[in-house]
mmCIF file of C-alpha atoms in Angstrom:
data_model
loop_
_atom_site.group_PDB
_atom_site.id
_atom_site.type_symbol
_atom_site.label_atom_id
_atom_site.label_comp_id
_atom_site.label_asym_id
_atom_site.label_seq_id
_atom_site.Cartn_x
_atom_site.Cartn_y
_atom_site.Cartn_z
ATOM 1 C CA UNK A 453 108.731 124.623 101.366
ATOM 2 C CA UNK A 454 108.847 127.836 99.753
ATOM 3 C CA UNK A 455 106.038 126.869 97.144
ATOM 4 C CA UNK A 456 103.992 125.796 99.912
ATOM 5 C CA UNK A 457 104.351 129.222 101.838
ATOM 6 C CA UNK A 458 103.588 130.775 98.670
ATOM 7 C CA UNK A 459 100.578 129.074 97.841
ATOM 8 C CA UNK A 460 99.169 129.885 101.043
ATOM 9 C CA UNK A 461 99.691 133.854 100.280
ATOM 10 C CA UNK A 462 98.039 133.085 96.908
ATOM 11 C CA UNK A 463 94.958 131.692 98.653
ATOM 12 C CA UNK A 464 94.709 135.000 100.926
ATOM 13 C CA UNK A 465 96.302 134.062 104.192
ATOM 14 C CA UNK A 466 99.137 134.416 106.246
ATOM 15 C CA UNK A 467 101.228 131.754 107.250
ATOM 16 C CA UNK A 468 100.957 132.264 110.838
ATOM 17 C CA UNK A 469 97.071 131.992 110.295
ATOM 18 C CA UNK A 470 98.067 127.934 110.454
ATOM 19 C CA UNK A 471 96.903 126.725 113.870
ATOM 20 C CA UNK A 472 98.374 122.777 113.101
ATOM 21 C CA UNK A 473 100.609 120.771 111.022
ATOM 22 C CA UNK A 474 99.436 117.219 109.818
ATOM 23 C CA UNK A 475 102.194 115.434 108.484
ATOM 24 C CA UNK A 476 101.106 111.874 106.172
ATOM 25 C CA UNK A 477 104.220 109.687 106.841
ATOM 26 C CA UNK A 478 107.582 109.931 107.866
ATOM 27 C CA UNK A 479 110.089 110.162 104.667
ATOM 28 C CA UNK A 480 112.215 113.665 103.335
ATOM 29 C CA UNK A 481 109.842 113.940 100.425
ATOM 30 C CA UNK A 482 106.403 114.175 102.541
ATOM 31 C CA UNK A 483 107.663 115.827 105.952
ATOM 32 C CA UNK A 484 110.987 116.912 104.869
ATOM 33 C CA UNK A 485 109.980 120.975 105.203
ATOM 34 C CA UNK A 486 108.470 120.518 108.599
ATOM 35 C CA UNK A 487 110.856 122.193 110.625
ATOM 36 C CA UNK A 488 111.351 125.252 108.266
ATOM 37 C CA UNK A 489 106.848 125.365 108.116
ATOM 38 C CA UNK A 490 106.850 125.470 111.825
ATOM 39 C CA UNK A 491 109.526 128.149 112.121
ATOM 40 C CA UNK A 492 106.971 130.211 109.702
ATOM 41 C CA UNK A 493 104.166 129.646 110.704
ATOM 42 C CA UNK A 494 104.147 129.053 114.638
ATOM 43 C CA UNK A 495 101.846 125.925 114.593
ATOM 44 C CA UNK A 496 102.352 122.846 116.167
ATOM 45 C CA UNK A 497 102.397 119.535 114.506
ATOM 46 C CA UNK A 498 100.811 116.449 115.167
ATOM 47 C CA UNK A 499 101.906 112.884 114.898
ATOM 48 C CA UNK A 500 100.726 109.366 115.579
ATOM 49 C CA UNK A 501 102.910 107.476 117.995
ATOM 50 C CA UNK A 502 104.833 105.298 115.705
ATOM 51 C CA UNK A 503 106.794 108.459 113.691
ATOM 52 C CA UNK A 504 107.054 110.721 116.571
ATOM 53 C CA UNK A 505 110.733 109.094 116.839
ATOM 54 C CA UNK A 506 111.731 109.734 113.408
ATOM 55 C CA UNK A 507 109.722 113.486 113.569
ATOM 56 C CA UNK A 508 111.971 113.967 116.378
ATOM 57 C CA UNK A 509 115.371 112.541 116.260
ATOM 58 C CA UNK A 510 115.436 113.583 112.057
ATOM 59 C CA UNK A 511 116.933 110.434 111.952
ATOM 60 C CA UNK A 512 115.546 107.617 109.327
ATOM 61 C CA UNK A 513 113.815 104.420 110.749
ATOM 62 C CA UNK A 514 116.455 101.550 110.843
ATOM 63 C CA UNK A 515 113.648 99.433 110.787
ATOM 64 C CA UNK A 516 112.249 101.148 107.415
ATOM 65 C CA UNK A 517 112.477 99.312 103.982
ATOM 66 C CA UNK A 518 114.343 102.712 102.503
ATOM 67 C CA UNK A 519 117.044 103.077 105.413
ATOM 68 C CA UNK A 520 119.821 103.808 103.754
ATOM 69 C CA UNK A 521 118.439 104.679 100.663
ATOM 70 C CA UNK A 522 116.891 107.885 101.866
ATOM 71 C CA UNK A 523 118.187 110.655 104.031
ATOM 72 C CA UNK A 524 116.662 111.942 107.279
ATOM 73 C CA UNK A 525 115.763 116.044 107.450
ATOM 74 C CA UNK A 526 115.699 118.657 109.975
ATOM 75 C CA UNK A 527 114.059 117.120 113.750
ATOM 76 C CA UNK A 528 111.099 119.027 114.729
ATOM 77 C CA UNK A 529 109.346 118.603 117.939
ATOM 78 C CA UNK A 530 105.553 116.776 117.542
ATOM 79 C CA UNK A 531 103.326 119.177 120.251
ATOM 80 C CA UNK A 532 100.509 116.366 120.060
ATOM 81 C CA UNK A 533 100.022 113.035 119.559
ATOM 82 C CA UNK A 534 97.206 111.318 118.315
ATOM 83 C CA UNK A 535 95.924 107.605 117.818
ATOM 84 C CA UNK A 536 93.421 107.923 114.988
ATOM 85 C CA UNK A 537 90.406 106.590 117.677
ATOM 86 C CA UNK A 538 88.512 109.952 117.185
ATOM 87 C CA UNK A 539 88.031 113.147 114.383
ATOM 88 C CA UNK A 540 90.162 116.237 115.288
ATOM 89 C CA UNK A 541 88.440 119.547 114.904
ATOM 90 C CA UNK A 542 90.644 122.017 111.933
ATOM 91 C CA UNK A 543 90.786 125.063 114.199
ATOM 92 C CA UNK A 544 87.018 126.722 114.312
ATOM 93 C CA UNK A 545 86.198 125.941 110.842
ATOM 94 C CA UNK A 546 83.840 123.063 112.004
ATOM 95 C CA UNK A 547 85.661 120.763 109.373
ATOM 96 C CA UNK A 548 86.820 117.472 111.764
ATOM 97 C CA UNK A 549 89.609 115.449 110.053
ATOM 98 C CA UNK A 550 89.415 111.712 110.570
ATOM 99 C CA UNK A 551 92.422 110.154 111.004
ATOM 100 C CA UNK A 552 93.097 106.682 109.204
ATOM 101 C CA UNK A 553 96.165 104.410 110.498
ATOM 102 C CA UNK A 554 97.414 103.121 107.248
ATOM 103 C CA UNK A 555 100.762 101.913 108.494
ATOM 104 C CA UNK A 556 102.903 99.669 105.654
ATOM 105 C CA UNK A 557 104.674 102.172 103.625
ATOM 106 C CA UNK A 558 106.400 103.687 106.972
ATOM 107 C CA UNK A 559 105.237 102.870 110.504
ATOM 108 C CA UNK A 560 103.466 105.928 110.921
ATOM 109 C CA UNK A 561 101.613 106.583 107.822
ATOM 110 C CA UNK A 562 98.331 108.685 108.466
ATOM 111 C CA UNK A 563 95.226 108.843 105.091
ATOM 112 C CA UNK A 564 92.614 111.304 106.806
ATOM 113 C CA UNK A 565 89.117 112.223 105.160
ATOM 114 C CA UNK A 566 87.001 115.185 105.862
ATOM 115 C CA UNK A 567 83.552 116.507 104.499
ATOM 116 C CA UNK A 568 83.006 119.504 102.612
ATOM 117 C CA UNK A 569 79.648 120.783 102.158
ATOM 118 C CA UNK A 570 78.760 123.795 99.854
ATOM 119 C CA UNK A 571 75.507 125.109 98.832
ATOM 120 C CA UNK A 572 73.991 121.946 100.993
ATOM 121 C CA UNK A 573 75.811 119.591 98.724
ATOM 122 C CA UNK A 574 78.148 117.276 101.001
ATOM 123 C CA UNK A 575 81.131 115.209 99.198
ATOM 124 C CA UNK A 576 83.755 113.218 101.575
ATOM 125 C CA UNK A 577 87.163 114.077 100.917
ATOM 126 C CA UNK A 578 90.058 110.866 101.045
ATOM 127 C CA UNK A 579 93.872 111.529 101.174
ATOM 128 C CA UNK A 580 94.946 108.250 100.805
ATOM 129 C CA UNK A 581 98.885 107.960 101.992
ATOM 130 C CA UNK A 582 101.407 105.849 100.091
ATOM 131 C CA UNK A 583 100.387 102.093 100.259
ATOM 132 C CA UNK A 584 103.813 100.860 98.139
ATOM 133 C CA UNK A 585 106.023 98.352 99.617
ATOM 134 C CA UNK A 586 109.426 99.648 98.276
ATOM 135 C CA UNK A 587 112.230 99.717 99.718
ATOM 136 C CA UNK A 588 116.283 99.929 99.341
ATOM 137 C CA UNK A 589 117.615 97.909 96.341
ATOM 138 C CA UNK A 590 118.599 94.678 98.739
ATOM 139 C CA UNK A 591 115.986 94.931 100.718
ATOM 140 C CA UNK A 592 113.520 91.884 100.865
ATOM 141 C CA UNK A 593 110.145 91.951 102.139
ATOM 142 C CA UNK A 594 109.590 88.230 102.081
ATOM 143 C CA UNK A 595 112.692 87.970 104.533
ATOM 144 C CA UNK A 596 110.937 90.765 106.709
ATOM 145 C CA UNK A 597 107.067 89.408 107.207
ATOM 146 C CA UNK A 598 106.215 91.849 109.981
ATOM 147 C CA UNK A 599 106.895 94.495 107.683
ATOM 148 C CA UNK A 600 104.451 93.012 105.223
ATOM 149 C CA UNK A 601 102.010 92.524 107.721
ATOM 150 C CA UNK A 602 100.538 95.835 107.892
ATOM 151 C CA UNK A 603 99.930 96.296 104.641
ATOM 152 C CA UNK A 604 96.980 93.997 104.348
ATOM 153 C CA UNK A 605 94.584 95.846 107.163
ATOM 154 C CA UNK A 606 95.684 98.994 105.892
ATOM 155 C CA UNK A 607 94.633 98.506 102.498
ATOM 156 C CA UNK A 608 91.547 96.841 103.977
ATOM 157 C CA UNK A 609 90.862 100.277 106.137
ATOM 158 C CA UNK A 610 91.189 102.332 102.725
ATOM 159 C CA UNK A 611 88.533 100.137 100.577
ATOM 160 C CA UNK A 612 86.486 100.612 103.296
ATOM 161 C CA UNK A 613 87.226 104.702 103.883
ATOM 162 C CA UNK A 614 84.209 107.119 102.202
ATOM 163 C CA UNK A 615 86.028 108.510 99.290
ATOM 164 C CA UNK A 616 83.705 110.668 97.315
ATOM 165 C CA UNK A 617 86.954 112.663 95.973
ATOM 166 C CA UNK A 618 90.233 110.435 96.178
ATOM 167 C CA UNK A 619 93.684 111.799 96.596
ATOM 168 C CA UNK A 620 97.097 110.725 96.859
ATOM 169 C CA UNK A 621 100.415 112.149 97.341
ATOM 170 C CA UNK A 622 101.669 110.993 94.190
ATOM 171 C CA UNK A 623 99.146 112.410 91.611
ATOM 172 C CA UNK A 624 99.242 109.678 89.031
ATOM 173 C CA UNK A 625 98.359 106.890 91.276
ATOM 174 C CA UNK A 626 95.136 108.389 91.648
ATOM 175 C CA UNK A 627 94.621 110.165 88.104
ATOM 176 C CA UNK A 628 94.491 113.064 90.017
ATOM 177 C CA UNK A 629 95.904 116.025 87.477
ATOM 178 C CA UNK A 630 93.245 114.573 84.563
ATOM 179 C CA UNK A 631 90.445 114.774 87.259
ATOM 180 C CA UNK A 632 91.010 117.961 88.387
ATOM 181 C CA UNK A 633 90.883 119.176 84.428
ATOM 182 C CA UNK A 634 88.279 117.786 83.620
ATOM 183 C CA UNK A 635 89.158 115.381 81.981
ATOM 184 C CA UNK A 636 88.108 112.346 83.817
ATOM 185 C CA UNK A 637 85.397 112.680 86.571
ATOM 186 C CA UNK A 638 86.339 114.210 89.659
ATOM 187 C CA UNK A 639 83.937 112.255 91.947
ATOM 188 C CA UNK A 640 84.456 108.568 91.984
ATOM 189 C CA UNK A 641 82.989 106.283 95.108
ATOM 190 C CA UNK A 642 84.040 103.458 94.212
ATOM 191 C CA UNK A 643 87.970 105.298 94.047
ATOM 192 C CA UNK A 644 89.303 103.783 97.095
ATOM 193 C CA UNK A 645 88.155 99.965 96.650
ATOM 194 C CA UNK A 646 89.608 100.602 93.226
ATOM 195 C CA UNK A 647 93.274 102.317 94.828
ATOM 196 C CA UNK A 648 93.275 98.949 97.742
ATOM 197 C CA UNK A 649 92.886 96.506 94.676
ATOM 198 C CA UNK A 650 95.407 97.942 92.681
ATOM 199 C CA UNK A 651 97.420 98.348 95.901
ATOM 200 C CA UNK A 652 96.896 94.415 96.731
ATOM 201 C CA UNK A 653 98.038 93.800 93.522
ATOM 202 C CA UNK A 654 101.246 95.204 93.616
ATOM 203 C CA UNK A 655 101.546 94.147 96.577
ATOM 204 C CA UNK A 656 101.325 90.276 95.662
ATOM 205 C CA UNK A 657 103.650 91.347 92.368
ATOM 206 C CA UNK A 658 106.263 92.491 94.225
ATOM 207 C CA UNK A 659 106.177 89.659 97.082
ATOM 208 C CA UNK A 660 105.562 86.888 93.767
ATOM 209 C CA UNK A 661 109.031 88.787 92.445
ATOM 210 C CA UNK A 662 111.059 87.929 95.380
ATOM 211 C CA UNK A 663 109.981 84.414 95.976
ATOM 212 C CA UNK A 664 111.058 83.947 92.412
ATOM 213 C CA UNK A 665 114.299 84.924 92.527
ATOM 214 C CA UNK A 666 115.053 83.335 95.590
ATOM 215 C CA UNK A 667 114.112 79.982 93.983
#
């Protein structure tokens, strides 16, 4: 949390200039600092319905792959809920963030795009949230299908999301560091039907894996 206070200093503002908090899915590593980012900065956070409980309580999901593999983190009240049907307007900026349900990964897993425009050139930004089924070491997804089932219309929602410039929480599943040097273009179209395939894939390996070893 302190890096990401200090970032927004280096960009010129003040914490408390924050007027929301938009949280991707409910695990330490992603939403973790949420309590201590609201203390600093004042704003409120949103939520979708499904990780409100978790948001709330600090407590991990019982029903989540990872329970007892992964900790819970400090609760911190959710001020609004939303239920991805419509944009929400980013302050008075006249940016509107698009809210994509991509449930799977946890139950309340949120991707979002928004459009930047700049010298009346217009590219669609995608966050794409974590689309991997993983999960404590004794955990099986084939003995848990409703967990699977989200996972196929999510990764159906993000081939279909406009994804000029993909990114992704963890950098290398989206090339991101080599794109933003240059070393690899930075706009890609086609980057989110390319993410859902290699998600689907991955998907099948993992659910191929288990019926294996329980043969």
């Amino acid at each position: 949390m302190p890096g990401i206070l200090a970032n927004i200093r280096t960009l010129g503002f003040d914490p408390r200039d924050i007027k929301g908090i938009f949280y991707t899915h409910e695990h330490y590593d992603h939403m973790g600092g949420l309590a201590a980012l609201v203390a600093a900065t004042g704003a409120p956070v949103w939520s979708r319905e499904p990780g409100r409980a978790v948001l709330e309580s600090g407590m991990v999901d019982p029903a989540d792959p990872q329970a007892g593999a992964i900790r819970g983190a400090a609760p911190v009240r959710v001020n609004h809920v939303f239920d991805g049907s419509r944009p929400i307007p980013v302050g008075d900026s006249g940016v509107m963030l698009t809210p994509v349900p991509t449930p799977g990964h946890t139950s309340g897993g949120t991707s979002w795009t928004w459009q930047s425009c700049e010298q009346g050139e217009c590219v669609t930004f995608a966050y794409v949230d974590s689309l991997t089924a993983v999960s404590s070491d004794a955990y099986r997804f084939t003995d848990h299908p409703e967990r699977v089932a989200p996972f196929r219309p999510t990764i159906a929602a993000v081939a279909a999301m406009p994804c000029d410039i993909l990114i992704t929480p963890h950098p290398s599943i989206s090339n991101t560091i080599p794109r933003m040097g240059g070393a690899a273009p930075l706009i890609n179209p086609q980057a989110c039907r390319d993410l859902a395939q290699a998600m689907t894939a991955r998907l099948d390996a993992r659910l191929a894996q288990e019926a294996q070893a329980g043969s």
